[in-house]
mmCIF file of C-alpha atoms and ligand atoms in Angstrom:
data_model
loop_
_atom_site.group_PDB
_atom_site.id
_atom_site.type_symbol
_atom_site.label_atom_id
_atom_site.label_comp_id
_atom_site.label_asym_id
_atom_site.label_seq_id
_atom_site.Cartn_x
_atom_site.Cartn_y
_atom_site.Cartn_z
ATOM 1 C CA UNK A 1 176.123 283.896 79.748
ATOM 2 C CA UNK A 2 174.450 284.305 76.645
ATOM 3 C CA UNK A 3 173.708 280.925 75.910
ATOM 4 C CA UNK A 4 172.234 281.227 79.364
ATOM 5 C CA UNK A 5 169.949 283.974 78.440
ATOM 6 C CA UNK A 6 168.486 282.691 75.599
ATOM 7 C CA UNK A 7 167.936 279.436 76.877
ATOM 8 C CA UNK A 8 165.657 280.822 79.658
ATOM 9 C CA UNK A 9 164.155 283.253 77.574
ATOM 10 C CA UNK A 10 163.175 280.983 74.583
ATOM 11 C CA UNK A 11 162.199 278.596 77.165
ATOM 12 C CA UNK A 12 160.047 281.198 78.988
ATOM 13 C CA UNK A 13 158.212 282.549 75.621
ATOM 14 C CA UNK A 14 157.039 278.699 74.767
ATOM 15 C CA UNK A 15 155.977 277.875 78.481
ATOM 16 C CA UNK A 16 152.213 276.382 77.919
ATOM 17 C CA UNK A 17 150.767 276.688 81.837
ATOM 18 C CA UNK A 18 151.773 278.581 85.132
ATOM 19 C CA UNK A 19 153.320 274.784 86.397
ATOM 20 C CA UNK A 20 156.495 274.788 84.130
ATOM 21 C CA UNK A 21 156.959 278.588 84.144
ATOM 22 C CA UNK A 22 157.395 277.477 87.954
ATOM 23 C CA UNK A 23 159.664 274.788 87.030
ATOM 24 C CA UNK A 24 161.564 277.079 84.670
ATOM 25 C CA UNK A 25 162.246 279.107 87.813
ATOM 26 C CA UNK A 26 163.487 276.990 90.034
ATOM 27 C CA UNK A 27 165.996 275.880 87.012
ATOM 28 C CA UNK A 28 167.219 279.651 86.528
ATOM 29 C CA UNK A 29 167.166 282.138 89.210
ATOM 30 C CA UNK A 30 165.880 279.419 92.069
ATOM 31 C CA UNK A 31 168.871 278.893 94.983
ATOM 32 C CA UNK A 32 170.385 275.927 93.293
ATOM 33 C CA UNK A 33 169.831 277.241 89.937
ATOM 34 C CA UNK A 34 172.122 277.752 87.067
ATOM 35 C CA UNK A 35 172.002 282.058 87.718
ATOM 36 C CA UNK A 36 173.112 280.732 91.375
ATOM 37 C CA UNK A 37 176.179 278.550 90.201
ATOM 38 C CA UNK A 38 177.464 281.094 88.163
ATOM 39 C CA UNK A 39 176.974 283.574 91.067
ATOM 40 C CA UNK A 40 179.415 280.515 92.965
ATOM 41 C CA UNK A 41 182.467 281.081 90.380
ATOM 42 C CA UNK A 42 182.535 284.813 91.478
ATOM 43 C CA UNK A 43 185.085 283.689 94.384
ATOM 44 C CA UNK A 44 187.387 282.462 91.842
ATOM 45 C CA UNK A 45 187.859 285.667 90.248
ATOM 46 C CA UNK A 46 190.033 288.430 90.241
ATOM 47 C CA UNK A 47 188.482 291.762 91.732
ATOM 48 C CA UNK A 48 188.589 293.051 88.726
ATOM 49 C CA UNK A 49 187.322 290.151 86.334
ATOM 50 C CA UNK A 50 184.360 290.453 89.636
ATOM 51 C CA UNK A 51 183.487 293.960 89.049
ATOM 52 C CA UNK A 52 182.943 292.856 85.999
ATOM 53 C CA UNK A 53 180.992 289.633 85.658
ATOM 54 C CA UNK A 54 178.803 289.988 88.635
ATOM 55 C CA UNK A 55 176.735 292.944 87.401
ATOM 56 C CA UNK A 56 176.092 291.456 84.697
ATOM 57 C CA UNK A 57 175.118 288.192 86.455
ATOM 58 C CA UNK A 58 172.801 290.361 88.308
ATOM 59 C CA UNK A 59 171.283 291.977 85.226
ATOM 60 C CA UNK A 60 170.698 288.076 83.703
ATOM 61 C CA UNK A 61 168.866 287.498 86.710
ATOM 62 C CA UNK A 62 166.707 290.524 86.661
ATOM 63 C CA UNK A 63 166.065 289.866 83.057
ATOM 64 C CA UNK A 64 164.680 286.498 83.880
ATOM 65 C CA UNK A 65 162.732 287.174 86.410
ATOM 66 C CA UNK A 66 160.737 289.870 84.041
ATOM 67 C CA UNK A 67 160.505 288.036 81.649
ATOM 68 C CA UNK A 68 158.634 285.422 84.278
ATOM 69 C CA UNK A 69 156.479 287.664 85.479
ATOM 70 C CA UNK A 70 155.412 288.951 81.873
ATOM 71 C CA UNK A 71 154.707 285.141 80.965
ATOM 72 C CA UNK A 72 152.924 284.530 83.868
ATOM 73 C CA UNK A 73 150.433 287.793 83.822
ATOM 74 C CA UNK A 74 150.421 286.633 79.978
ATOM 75 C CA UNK A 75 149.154 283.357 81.021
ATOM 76 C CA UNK A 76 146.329 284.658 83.693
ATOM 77 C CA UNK A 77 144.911 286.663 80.561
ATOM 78 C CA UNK A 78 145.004 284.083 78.154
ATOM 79 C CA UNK A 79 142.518 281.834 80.928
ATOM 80 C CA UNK A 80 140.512 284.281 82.190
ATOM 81 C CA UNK A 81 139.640 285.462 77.961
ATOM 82 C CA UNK A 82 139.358 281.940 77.830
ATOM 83 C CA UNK A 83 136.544 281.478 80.866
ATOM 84 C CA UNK A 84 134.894 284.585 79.401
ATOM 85 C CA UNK A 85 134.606 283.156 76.216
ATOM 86 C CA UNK A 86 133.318 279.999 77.160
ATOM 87 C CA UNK A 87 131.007 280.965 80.281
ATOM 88 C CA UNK A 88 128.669 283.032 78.272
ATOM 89 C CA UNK A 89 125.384 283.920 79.401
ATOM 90 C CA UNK A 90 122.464 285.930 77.801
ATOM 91 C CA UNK A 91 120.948 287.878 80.743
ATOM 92 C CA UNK A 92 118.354 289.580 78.328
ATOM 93 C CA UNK A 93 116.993 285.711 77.852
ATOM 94 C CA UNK A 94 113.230 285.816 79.485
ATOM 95 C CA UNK A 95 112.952 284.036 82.536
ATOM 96 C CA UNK A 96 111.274 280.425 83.184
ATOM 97 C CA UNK A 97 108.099 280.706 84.592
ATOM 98 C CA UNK A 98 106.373 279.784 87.653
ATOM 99 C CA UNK A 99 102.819 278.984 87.983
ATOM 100 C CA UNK A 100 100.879 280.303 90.459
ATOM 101 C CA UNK A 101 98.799 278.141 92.696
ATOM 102 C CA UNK A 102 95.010 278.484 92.854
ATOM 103 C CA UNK A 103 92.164 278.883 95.547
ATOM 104 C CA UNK A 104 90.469 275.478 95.430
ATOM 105 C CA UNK A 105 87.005 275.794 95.534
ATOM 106 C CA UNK A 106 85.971 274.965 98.549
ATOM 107 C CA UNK A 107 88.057 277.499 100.226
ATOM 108 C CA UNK A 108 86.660 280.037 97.900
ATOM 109 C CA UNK A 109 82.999 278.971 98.238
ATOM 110 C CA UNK A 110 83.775 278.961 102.060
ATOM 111 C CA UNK A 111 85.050 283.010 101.651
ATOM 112 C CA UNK A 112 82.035 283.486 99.808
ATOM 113 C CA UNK A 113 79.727 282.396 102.332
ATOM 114 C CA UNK A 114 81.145 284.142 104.847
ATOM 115 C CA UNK A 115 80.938 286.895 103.475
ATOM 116 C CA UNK A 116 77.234 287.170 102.268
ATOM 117 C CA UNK A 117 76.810 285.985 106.300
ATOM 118 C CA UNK A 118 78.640 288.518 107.708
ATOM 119 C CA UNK A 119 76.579 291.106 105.389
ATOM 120 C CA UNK A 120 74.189 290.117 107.869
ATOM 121 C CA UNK A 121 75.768 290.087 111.014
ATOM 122 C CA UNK A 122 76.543 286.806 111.528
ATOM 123 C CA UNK A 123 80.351 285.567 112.951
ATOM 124 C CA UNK A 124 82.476 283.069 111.737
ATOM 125 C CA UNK A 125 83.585 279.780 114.330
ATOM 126 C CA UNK A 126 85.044 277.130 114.331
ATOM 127 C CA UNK A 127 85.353 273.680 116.409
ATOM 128 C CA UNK A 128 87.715 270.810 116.966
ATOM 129 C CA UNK A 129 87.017 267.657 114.106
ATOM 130 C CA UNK A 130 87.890 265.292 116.597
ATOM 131 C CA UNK A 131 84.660 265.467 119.028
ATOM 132 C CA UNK A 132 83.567 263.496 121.955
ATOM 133 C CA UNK A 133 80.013 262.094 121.693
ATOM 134 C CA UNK A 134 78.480 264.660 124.142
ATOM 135 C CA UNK A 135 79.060 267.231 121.287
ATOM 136 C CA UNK A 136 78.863 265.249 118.554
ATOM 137 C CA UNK A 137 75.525 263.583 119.806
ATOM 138 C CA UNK A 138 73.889 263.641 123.287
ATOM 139 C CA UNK A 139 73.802 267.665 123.273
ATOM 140 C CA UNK A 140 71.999 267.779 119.870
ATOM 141 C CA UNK A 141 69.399 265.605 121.025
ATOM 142 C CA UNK A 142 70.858 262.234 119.454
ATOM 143 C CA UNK A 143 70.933 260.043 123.062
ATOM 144 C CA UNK A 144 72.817 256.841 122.817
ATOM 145 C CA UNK A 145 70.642 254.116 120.784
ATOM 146 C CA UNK A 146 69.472 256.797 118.908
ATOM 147 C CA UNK A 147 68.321 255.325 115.199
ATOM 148 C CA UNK A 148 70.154 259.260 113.848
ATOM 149 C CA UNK A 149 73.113 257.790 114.982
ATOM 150 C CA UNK A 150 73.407 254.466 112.781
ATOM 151 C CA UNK A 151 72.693 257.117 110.071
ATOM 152 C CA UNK A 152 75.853 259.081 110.500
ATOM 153 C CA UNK A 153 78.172 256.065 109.511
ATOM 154 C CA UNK A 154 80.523 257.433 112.312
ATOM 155 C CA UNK A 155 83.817 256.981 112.364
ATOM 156 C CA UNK A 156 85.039 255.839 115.760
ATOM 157 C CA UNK A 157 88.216 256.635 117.955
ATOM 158 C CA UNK A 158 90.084 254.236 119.282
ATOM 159 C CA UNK A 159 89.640 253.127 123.156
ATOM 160 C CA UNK A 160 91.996 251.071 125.387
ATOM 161 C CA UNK A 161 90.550 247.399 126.035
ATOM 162 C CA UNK A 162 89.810 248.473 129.818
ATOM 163 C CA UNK A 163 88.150 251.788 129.591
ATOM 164 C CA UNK A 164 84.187 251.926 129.066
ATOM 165 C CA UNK A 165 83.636 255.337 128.340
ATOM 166 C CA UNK A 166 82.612 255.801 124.877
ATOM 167 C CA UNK A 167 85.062 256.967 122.406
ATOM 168 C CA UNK A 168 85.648 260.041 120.795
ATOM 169 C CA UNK A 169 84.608 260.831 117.372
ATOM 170 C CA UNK A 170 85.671 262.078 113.907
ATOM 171 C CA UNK A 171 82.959 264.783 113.824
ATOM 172 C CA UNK A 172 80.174 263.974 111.905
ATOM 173 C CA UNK A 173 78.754 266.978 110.976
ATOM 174 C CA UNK A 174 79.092 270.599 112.070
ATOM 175 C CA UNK A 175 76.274 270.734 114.359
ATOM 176 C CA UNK A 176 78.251 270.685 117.780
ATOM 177 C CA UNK A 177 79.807 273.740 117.228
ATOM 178 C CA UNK A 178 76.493 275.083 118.055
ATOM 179 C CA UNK A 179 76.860 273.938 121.655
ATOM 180 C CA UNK A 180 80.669 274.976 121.854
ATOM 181 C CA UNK A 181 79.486 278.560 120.565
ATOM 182 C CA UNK A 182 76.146 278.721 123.195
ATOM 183 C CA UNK A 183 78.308 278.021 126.093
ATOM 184 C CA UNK A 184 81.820 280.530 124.659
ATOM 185 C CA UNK A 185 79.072 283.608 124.147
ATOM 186 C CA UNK A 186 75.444 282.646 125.220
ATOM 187 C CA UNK A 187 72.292 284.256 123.973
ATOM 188 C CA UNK A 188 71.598 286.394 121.520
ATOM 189 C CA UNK A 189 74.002 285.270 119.229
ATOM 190 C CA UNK A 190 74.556 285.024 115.618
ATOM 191 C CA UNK A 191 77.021 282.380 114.073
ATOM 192 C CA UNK A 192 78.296 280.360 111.334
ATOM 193 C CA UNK A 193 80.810 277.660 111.595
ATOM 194 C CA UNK A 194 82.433 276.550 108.145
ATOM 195 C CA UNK A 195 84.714 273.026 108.686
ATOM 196 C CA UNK A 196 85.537 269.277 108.082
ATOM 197 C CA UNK A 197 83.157 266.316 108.621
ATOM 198 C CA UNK A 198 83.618 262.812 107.996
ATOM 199 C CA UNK A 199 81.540 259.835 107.804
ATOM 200 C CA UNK A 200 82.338 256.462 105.992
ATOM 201 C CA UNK A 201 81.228 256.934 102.565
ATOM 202 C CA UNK A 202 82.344 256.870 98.941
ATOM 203 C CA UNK A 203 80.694 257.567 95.879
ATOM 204 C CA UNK A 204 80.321 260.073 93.032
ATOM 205 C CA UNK A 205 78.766 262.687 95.737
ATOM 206 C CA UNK A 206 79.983 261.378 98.802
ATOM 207 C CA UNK A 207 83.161 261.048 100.341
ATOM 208 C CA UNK A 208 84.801 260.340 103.720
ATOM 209 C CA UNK A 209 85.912 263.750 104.324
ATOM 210 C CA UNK A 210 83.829 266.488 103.289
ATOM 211 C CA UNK A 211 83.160 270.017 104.261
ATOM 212 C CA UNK A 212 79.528 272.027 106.176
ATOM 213 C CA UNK A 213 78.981 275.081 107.089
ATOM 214 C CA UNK A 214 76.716 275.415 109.953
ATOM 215 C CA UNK A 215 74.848 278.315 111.043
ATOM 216 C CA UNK A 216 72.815 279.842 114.086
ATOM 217 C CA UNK A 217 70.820 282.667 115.517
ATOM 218 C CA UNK A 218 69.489 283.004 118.981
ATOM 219 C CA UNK A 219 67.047 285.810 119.969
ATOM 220 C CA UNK A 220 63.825 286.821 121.737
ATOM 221 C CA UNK A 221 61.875 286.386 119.008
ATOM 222 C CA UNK A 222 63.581 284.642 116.231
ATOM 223 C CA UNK A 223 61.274 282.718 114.482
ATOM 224 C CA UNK A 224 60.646 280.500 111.292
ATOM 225 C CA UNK A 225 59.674 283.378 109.112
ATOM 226 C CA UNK A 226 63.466 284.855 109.381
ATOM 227 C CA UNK A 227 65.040 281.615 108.985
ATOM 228 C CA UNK A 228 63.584 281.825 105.308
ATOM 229 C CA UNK A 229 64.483 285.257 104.793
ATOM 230 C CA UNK A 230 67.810 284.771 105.529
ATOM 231 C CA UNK A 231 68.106 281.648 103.765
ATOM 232 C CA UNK A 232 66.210 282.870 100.773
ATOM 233 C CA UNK A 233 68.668 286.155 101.036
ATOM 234 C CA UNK A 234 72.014 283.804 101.116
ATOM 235 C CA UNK A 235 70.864 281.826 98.206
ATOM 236 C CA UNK A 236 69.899 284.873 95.730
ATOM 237 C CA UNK A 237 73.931 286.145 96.807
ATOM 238 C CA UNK A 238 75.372 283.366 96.492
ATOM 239 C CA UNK A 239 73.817 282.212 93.371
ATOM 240 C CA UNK A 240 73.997 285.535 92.046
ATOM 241 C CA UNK A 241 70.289 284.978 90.971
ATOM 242 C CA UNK A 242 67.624 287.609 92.163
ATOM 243 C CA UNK A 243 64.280 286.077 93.541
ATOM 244 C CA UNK A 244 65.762 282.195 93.356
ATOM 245 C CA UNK A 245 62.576 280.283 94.516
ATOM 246 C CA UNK A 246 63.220 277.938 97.436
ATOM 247 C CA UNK A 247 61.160 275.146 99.207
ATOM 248 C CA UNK A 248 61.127 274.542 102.162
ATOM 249 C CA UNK A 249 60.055 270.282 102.902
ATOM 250 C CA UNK A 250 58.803 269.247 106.681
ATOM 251 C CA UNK A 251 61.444 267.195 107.824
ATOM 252 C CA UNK A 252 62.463 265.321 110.784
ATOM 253 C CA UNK A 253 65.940 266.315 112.567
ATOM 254 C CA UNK A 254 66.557 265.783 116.430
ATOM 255 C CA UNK A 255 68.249 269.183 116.848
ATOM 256 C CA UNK A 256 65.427 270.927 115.816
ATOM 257 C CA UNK A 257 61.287 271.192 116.216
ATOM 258 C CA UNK A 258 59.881 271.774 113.679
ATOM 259 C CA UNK A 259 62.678 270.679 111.306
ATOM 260 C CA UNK A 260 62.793 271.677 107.427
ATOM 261 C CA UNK A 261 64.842 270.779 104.282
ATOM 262 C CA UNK A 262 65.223 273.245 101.839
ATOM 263 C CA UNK A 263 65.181 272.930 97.993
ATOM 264 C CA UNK A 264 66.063 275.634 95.480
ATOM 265 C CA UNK A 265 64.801 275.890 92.004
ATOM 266 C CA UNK A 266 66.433 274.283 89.022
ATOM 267 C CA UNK A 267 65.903 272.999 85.792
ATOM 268 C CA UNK A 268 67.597 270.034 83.732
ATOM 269 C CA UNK A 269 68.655 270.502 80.266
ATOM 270 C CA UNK A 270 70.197 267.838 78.048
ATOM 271 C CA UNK A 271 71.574 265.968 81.098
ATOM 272 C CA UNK A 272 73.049 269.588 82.581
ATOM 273 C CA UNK A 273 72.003 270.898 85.719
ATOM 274 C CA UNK A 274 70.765 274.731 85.412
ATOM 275 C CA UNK A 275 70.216 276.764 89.183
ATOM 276 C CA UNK A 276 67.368 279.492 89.161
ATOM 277 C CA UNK A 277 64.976 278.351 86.496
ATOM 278 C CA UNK A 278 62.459 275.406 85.907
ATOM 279 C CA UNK A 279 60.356 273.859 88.066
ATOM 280 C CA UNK A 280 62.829 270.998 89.202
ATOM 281 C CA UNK A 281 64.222 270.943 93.074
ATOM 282 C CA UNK A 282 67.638 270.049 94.331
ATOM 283 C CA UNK A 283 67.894 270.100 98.209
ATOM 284 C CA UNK A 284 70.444 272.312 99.371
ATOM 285 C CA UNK A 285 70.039 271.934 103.238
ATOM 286 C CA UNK A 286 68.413 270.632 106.759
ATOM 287 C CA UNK A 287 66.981 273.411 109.177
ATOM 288 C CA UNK A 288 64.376 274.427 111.856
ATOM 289 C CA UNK A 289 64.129 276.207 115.011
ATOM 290 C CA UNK A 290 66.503 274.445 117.374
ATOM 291 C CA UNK A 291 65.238 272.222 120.121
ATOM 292 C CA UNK A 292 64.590 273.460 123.658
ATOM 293 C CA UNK A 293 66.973 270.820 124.902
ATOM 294 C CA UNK A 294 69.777 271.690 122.774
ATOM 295 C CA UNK A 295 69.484 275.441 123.727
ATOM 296 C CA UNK A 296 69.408 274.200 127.241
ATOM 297 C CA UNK A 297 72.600 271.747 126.708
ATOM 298 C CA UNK A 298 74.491 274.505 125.218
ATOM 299 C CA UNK A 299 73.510 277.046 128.731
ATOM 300 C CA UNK A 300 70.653 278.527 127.298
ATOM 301 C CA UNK A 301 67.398 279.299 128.498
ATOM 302 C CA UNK A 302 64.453 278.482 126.735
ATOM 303 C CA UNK A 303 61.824 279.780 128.119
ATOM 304 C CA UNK A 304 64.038 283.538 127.284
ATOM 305 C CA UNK A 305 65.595 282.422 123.781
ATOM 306 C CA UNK A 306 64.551 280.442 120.748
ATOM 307 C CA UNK A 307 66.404 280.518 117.275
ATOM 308 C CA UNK A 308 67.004 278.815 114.405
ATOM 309 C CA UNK A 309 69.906 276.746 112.960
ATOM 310 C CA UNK A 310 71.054 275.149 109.589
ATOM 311 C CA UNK A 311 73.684 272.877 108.047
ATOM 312 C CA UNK A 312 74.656 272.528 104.346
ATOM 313 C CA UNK A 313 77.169 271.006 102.264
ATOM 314 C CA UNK A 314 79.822 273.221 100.838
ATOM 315 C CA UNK A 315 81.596 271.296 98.440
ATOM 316 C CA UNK A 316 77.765 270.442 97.347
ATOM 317 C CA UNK A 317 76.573 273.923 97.148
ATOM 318 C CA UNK A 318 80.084 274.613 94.891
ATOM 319 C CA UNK A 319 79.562 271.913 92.982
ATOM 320 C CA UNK A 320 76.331 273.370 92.035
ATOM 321 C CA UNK A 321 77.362 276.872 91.448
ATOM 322 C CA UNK A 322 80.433 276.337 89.154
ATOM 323 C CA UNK A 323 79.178 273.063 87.514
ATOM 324 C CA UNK A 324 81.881 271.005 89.093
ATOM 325 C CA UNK A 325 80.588 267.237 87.877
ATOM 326 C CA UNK A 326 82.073 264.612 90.635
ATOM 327 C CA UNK A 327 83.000 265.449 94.515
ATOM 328 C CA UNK A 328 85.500 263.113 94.309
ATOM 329 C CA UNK A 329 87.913 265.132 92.168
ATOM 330 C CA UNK A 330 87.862 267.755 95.266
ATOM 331 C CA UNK A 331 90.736 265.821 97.113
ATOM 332 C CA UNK A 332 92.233 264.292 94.283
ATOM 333 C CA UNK A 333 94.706 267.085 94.929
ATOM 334 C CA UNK A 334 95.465 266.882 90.347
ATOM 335 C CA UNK A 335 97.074 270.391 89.054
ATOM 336 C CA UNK A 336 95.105 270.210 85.819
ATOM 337 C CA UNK A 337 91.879 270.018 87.553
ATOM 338 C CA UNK A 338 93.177 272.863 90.344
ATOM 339 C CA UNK A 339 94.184 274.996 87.292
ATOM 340 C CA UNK A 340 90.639 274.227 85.573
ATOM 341 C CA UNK A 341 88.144 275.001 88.872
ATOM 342 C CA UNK A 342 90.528 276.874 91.062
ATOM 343 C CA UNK A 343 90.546 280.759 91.379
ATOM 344 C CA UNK A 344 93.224 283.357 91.830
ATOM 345 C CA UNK A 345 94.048 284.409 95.365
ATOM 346 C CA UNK A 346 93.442 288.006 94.108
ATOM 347 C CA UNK A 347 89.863 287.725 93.834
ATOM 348 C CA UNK A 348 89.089 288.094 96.895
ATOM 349 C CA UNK A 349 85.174 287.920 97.419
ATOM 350 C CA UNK A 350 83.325 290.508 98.648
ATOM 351 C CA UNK A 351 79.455 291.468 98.275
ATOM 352 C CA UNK A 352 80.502 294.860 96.852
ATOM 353 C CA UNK A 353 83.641 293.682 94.465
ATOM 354 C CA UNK A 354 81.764 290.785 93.435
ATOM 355 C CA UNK A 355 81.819 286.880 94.911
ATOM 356 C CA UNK A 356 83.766 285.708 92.035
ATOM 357 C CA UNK A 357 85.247 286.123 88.486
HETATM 358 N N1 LIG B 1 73.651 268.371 111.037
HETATM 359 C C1 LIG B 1 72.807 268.004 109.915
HETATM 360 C C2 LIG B 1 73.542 267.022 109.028
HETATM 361 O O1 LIG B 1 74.712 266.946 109.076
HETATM 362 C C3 LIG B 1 72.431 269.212 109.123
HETATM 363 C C4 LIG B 1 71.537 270.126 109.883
HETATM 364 C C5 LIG B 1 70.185 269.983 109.822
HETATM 365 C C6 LIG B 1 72.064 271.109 110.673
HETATM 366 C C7 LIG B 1 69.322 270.809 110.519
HETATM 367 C C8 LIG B 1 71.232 271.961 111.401
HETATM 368 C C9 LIG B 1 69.845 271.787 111.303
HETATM 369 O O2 LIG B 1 71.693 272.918 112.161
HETATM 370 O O3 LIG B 1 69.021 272.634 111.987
HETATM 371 O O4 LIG B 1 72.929 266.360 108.261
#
């Protein structure tokens, strides 16, 4: 019995994993183990011998099992130092970090302009970029054959073979949100409509997809003279220049009678454009007082109403104000040059906190 003991316990103490301590079970104290056959030879005995040998057979077994269990917690101790040692981790490291995305300019010159507008009572719409030609055209004054519309470089929908009615169009500039916004509210109304326009175009200042803001005031007596102070207002704001000079050019537009482009003042210096001083131009945007048919297309009367209307380029006008070389670059949609021109969603602009950093 002895020999027995030692065996198991030697056997026990050198045990490397919890898969032969189970084996070493099984061997001993399991039901066909050598405690078990010992346990057998018990019949064979004298009562006496009996009282004997099987308390001590018991005690063996107790003894083994212990010493099992001991191993065994032993074993669980010696892994889980050993997964603490190696799964280390410094949680006072600093943590990677994350960039934060920008406000590309034309959403932020977009903000900006609706704000200064605002400042002057004028409301923010917006209309559908896929137009049908009533809106697009006809209601603005452009019938079919019109020579304006070869000069649009429309971009067509697609018809069936069968149907004759002329297709819808990729909106070619702001304009017929004019009409959408006489017949929504009617007269008097003041209005500015930011969005997407396309025409087929592609060069360092054009592309197919670009971005006007148009705007609109309707009243009893609206006239030219508060077209340019509003104008001239919007440009000193957004420029951030007191007393910018502006021009405004007779010009020829079917939407309006008479019809004006404007120019601000600006200067070039080696090569670099300079808003606010010299006594260059750079047009900025078409205008006028808008045409009695287009009131009347849009439900408006008038022999009650005039008003005024104008369209400009936004990506143009940003381009201008923060020195942003080629329009293309706008939709390249590259992180260095969204880092470099964009601005942090923060800065939200205001007239009082300031249009931008
Ligand atoms: N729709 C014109 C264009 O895209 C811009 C324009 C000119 C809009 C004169 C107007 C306006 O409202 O009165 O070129």
């Amino acid at each position: 019995m002895d020999d027995l003991r030692q065996k198991y316990l030697d056997a026990i103490a050198g045990a490397a994993d919890e898969a032969s301590l189970e084996d070493l079970r099984v061997q001993a104290v399991g039901k066909k183990g050598e405690v078990a056959l010992k346990m057998r030879e018990l019949g064979k005995m004298t009562p006496e011998e009996r009282l004997v040998v099987g308390p001590k057979l018991n005690a063996l077994k107790d003894e083994i099992n212990s010493a099992l269990a001991a191993k065994k917690a032993g074993l669980a101790d010696k892994a889980l130092d050993e997964r603490l040692r190696t799964e280390w981790l410094d949680v006072t490291l600093p943590g990677r970090g994350r960039r934060e995305g920008t406000i590309h300019p034309v959403s932020q010159v977009t903000e900006e302009v609706a704000a200064i507008f605002a400042d002057m009572g004028f409301t923010v719409a917006e209309g559908p970029q896929i137009e049908n030609d009533w809106y697009n055209f006809d209601a603005l004054n452009i019938p079919p054959h019109h020579p304006a519309r070869q000069e649009f470089d429309t971009f067509y929908m697609h018809r069936a073979a069968d149907d004759d009615r002329p297709p819808h169009v990729l909106r070619t500039h702001t304009s017929p949100v004019q009409i959408r916004e006489m017949e929504k509210t009617g007269a008097p109304i003041r209005v500015i409509a930011p969005g997407r326009v396309y025409r087929s175009d592609y060069d360092q200042t054009h592309t197919p997809m670009f971005h006007q803001i148009e705007g609109m005031a309707i009243g009893k007596d609206i006239s030219m003279a508060n077209l340019k102070w509003v104008l001239e207002e919007f440009f000193a704001a957004f420029f951030e220049i007191d007393g910018i000079k502006t021009r405004f050019r007779a010009s020829h537009f079917p939407f309006t009678e008479p019809s004006a482009e404007v120019d601000i003042q600006c200067s070039w210096v080696d090569g670099q454009l300079r808003i606010g001083e010299g006594d260059d131009w750079m047009e900025v945007l078409g205008s006028g007082m808008m045409h009695p048919k287009v009131l009347q297309a849009g439900g408006v009367d008038p022999d009650k109403w005039q008003g005024f209307a104008f369209g400009m380029g936004i990506d143009r006008i940003a381009m201008l104000k923060y020195g942003i070389p080629d329009l293309r670059a706008f939709f390249d949609s590259d992180l260095r040059w969204l880092r470099h021109y964009g601005f942090s969603a923060l800065d939200m602009p205001t007239l009082h906190g300031g249009l931008s950093r």
